[in-house]
Short mmCIF file of C-alpha atoms in Angstrom, two decimals:
data_model
loop_
_atom_site.label_atom_id
_atom_site.label_comp_id
_atom_site.label_asym_id
_atom_site.label_seq_id
_atom_site.Cartn_x
_atom_site.Cartn_y
_atom_site.Cartn_z
CA MET A 1 54.08 115.73 -38.36
CA LYS A 2 56.94 113.25 -38.76
CA ALA A 3 59.58 114.70 -41.09
CA PRO A 4 60.45 112.56 -43.94
CA PRO A 5 63.96 110.53 -43.62
CA THR A 6 66.88 112.52 -44.60
CA GLN A 7 68.01 110.31 -47.38
CA ILE A 8 64.83 110.99 -49.29
CA THR A 9 64.76 114.66 -48.75
CA THR A 10 68.28 114.51 -50.14
CA GLN A 11 67.14 112.72 -53.17
CA GLU A 12 64.23 114.80 -53.78
CA GLN A 13 66.59 117.99 -53.85
CA ALA A 14 68.86 116.19 -56.41
CA VAL A 15 65.95 115.45 -58.72
CA LEU A 16 65.12 119.03 -58.22
CA ALA A 17 68.41 120.14 -59.06
CA LEU A 18 68.19 118.16 -62.35
CA ALA A 19 65.02 119.75 -63.34
CA LYS A 20 66.51 122.95 -62.64
CA SER A 21 69.32 122.31 -65.17
CA ARG A 22 67.10 121.32 -68.15
CA PRO A 23 63.59 122.59 -69.40
CA LEU A 24 62.47 119.16 -69.52
CA LEU A 25 63.19 116.29 -67.45
CA ARG A 26 62.98 112.72 -68.43
CA ALA A 27 62.69 109.78 -65.85
CA ARG A 28 65.66 108.07 -67.90
CA ASP A 29 67.74 111.21 -66.57
CA VAL A 30 66.91 110.51 -62.98
CA ALA A 31 67.49 106.69 -63.22
CA ASP A 32 70.91 107.65 -65.03
CA GLN A 33 72.00 109.46 -61.70
CA GLN A 34 70.84 106.28 -59.83
CA LEU A 35 68.01 108.12 -58.29
CA PRO A 36 64.81 106.10 -57.62
CA THR A 37 62.14 107.41 -60.17
CA VAL A 38 59.21 106.98 -57.71
CA ILE A 39 60.56 110.52 -56.41
CA LEU A 40 59.07 112.16 -59.43
CA SER A 41 55.67 110.92 -58.30
CA ARG A 42 56.20 112.23 -54.85
CA LEU A 43 57.42 115.55 -56.24
CA VAL A 44 54.49 115.96 -58.45
CA ALA A 45 52.05 115.01 -55.96
CA ALA A 46 53.59 117.71 -53.59
CA GLY A 47 53.25 120.20 -56.41
CA ARG A 48 57.03 120.73 -56.94
CA LEU A 49 57.04 119.12 -60.30
CA GLU A 50 54.56 119.02 -63.07
CA ARG A 51 54.03 116.06 -65.39
CA VAL A 52 54.26 117.14 -69.13
CA ALA A 53 54.01 114.00 -70.74
CA ARG A 54 54.63 110.29 -69.85
CA GLY A 55 58.11 110.13 -68.60
CA ILE A 56 58.73 113.80 -68.97
CA TYR A 57 58.54 116.64 -66.26
CA CYS A 58 59.37 120.16 -65.69
CA LEU A 59 59.32 122.65 -62.94
CA PRO A 60 55.89 124.40 -62.39
CA GLY A 61 55.07 127.39 -64.39
CA ARG A 62 58.55 127.18 -66.42
CA SER A 63 57.79 128.83 -69.60
CA SER A 64 57.80 127.13 -72.93
CA SER A 65 57.65 127.61 -76.53
CA GLU A 66 54.79 126.88 -79.17
CA HIS A 67 56.83 123.96 -80.15
CA ARG A 68 57.20 122.09 -76.68
CA SER A 69 55.31 119.14 -78.31
CA LEU A 70 58.14 118.66 -80.76
CA ALA A 71 60.52 118.76 -77.73
CA GLU A 72 58.54 116.24 -76.20
CA VAL A 73 58.33 114.00 -79.21
CA SER A 74 62.15 114.20 -79.48
CA LEU A 75 63.08 113.17 -76.07
CA ARG A 76 60.67 110.13 -76.33
CA VAL A 77 61.33 108.97 -80.22
CA GLY A 78 65.01 108.87 -80.80
CA ARG A 79 65.12 108.14 -84.34
CA GLY A 80 62.50 110.61 -85.56
CA VAL A 81 62.86 113.56 -87.48
CA VAL A 82 60.26 116.43 -87.55
CA CYS A 83 58.71 116.81 -90.96
CA LEU A 84 56.14 118.06 -93.43
CA LEU A 85 53.43 120.43 -91.71
CA SER A 86 55.30 120.48 -88.33
CA ALA A 87 58.48 121.33 -89.83
CA LEU A 88 56.72 124.18 -91.89
CA ARG A 89 55.44 125.52 -88.83
CA VAL A 90 59.14 125.34 -87.06
CA HIS A 91 60.47 127.50 -90.36
CA GLU A 92 57.39 130.02 -90.23
CA ILE A 93 56.32 128.84 -93.90
CA GLY A 94 52.96 128.91 -94.83
CA THR A 95 49.73 129.04 -92.84
CA GLN A 96 49.53 125.31 -91.54
CA ALA A 97 49.06 124.96 -87.76
CA PRO A 98 48.84 121.13 -87.27
CA PHE A 99 47.45 119.51 -84.13
CA GLU A 100 49.56 116.50 -84.37
CA VAL A 101 53.38 115.92 -84.46
CA TRP A 102 54.49 115.06 -88.21
CA LEU A 103 57.45 112.75 -87.66
CA ALA A 104 59.46 110.77 -90.14
CA ILE A 105 60.59 107.15 -89.06
CA PRO A 106 62.48 104.44 -90.78
CA PRO A 107 60.37 102.03 -92.64
CA ASN A 108 61.51 99.07 -90.19
CA MET A 109 60.92 101.10 -86.94
CA PRO A 110 57.59 100.32 -85.05
CA SER A 111 55.30 103.09 -84.71
CA PRO A 112 55.71 104.86 -81.57
CA ARG A 113 52.79 104.65 -79.10
CA LEU A 114 52.47 107.91 -77.14
CA ASP A 115 49.53 109.28 -75.05
CA GLN A 116 50.41 112.63 -75.89
CA PRO A 117 50.92 114.52 -78.03
CA ALA A 118 49.25 113.06 -81.13
CA LEU A 119 51.72 111.74 -83.83
CA ARG A 120 51.24 111.64 -87.73
CA ILE A 121 53.80 109.08 -88.78
CA VAL A 122 55.59 109.45 -92.22
CA ARG A 123 57.84 106.55 -93.34
CA MET A 124 61.22 107.59 -95.22
CA SER A 125 64.43 105.63 -95.93
CA GLY A 126 67.94 106.09 -97.26
CA ALA A 127 68.84 109.68 -98.27
CA ALA A 128 65.10 110.88 -98.02
CA LEU A 129 65.48 110.35 -94.33
CA ALA A 130 69.14 111.08 -93.77
CA GLU A 131 69.66 114.21 -95.46
CA GLY A 132 68.68 117.73 -94.82
CA ILE A 133 68.44 117.46 -90.90
CA ARG A 134 69.10 120.46 -88.76
CA GLN A 135 69.17 120.48 -84.95
CA VAL A 136 66.82 123.11 -83.66
CA GLN A 137 66.96 124.19 -79.97
CA ILE A 138 63.41 124.09 -78.56
CA ASP A 139 62.85 124.49 -74.93
CA GLY A 140 66.63 123.39 -74.29
CA VAL A 141 66.26 120.23 -76.34
CA GLU A 142 67.99 119.55 -79.41
CA VAL A 143 65.14 118.69 -81.90
CA PRO A 144 65.97 117.07 -85.45
CA VAL A 145 64.01 118.96 -87.98
CA PHE A 146 64.27 118.71 -91.85
CA ASP A 147 65.15 122.06 -93.08
CA ALA A 148 63.27 124.27 -95.27
CA GLU A 149 64.18 123.09 -98.96
CA LYS A 150 63.84 119.62 -97.64
CA THR A 151 60.55 120.19 -96.06
CA VAL A 152 58.99 121.74 -99.17
CA ALA A 153 60.50 118.90 -101.53
CA ASP A 154 58.57 116.41 -98.93
CA CYS A 155 55.36 118.54 -99.43
CA PHE A 156 55.29 117.58 -102.98
CA LYS A 157 56.48 113.90 -102.25
CA PHE A 158 53.68 113.54 -99.74
CA ARG A 159 51.05 115.70 -101.56
CA ASN A 160 48.41 113.02 -101.44
CA LYS A 161 48.91 113.38 -97.75
CA ILE A 162 48.71 116.95 -97.13
CA GLY A 163 47.27 118.42 -100.50
CA LEU A 164 49.12 119.81 -103.58
CA ASP A 165 47.69 123.25 -102.32
CA VAL A 166 49.67 123.03 -99.23
CA ALA A 167 52.75 122.08 -101.33
CA LEU A 168 52.27 125.12 -103.44
CA GLU A 169 51.81 127.46 -100.66
CA ALA A 170 54.85 126.29 -98.93
CA LEU A 171 57.02 126.65 -102.26
CA GLN A 172 55.75 130.12 -102.95
CA ASP A 173 55.86 131.54 -99.36
CA GLY A 174 59.28 130.14 -98.48
CA TRP A 175 60.35 131.78 -101.69
CA ARG A 176 58.85 134.96 -100.95
CA GLN A 177 60.34 134.92 -97.80
CA ASN A 178 63.81 134.11 -99.18
CA LYS A 179 63.97 131.00 -96.99
CA LEU A 180 64.57 128.55 -99.92
CA SER A 181 67.84 127.95 -102.16
CA MET A 182 66.74 127.11 -105.65
CA ASP A 183 70.03 124.44 -105.67
CA LYS A 184 68.94 122.88 -102.65
CA LEU A 185 65.30 122.68 -103.54
CA TRP A 186 66.49 120.80 -106.82
CA HIS A 187 68.91 118.74 -104.82
CA TYR A 188 66.05 117.43 -102.48
CA ALA A 189 63.58 117.15 -105.35
CA THR A 190 66.04 114.74 -106.83
CA ILE A 191 66.19 112.54 -104.11
CA ASP A 192 62.39 112.77 -103.33
CA ARG A 193 61.77 111.76 -107.00
CA VAL A 194 59.65 114.90 -107.48
CA ALA A 195 61.73 116.96 -109.76
CA ASN A 196 59.51 116.51 -112.85
CA ILE A 197 56.59 117.35 -110.75
CA MET A 198 58.20 120.52 -109.16
CA ARG A 199 59.84 121.74 -112.21
CA PRO A 200 57.01 123.83 -113.55
CA TYR A 201 56.31 125.55 -110.25
CA MET A 202 60.10 125.99 -109.37
CA GLU A 203 60.68 127.56 -113.07
CA SER A 204 57.66 130.01 -112.44
CA LEU A 205 59.35 131.48 -109.49
CA THR A 206 62.35 132.81 -111.65
CA ALA A 207 60.29 133.53 -114.74
#
């Protein structure tokens, strides 16, 4: 069988070296190195790379966390912040196990169109979108996630979407696990304009 041209082999090695240096490899990362992205398809066909999602690849058999989908979304939706049920899962608060990735984006941003994973889009603006963001390392990717207190306040703000029972569970379980600061809860409740709604439930925690 005729050996592939040396140039192609060298380029394949360069792409595989990139894949080894990061848990998730974007087609954009390959293009940034002046390498043809068609090599990705060749490596997938040869079994040397796996296609995780559209435009995202990894080495075969590379271990991943339960939050891999959040890392994938973060790579593909640059201005999104993981929120609500997905953020609760990251903080290990409550019992929700969403099959969708809950993502906050600006009101004027077009809704992302991803084949997978499934998204649940929430529109936020101003301080409600800008404050309380933590960068969480997930499979080597810096993923923006709202902190625990902001997430709980958001649960009350969007209680019509997720249910008041879910918001109450998040508040009570987060407090029981010492993952919530009362001062920060009040701060975000004010930003989200749900202070009056949250007040009796928060006061009951310290009664």
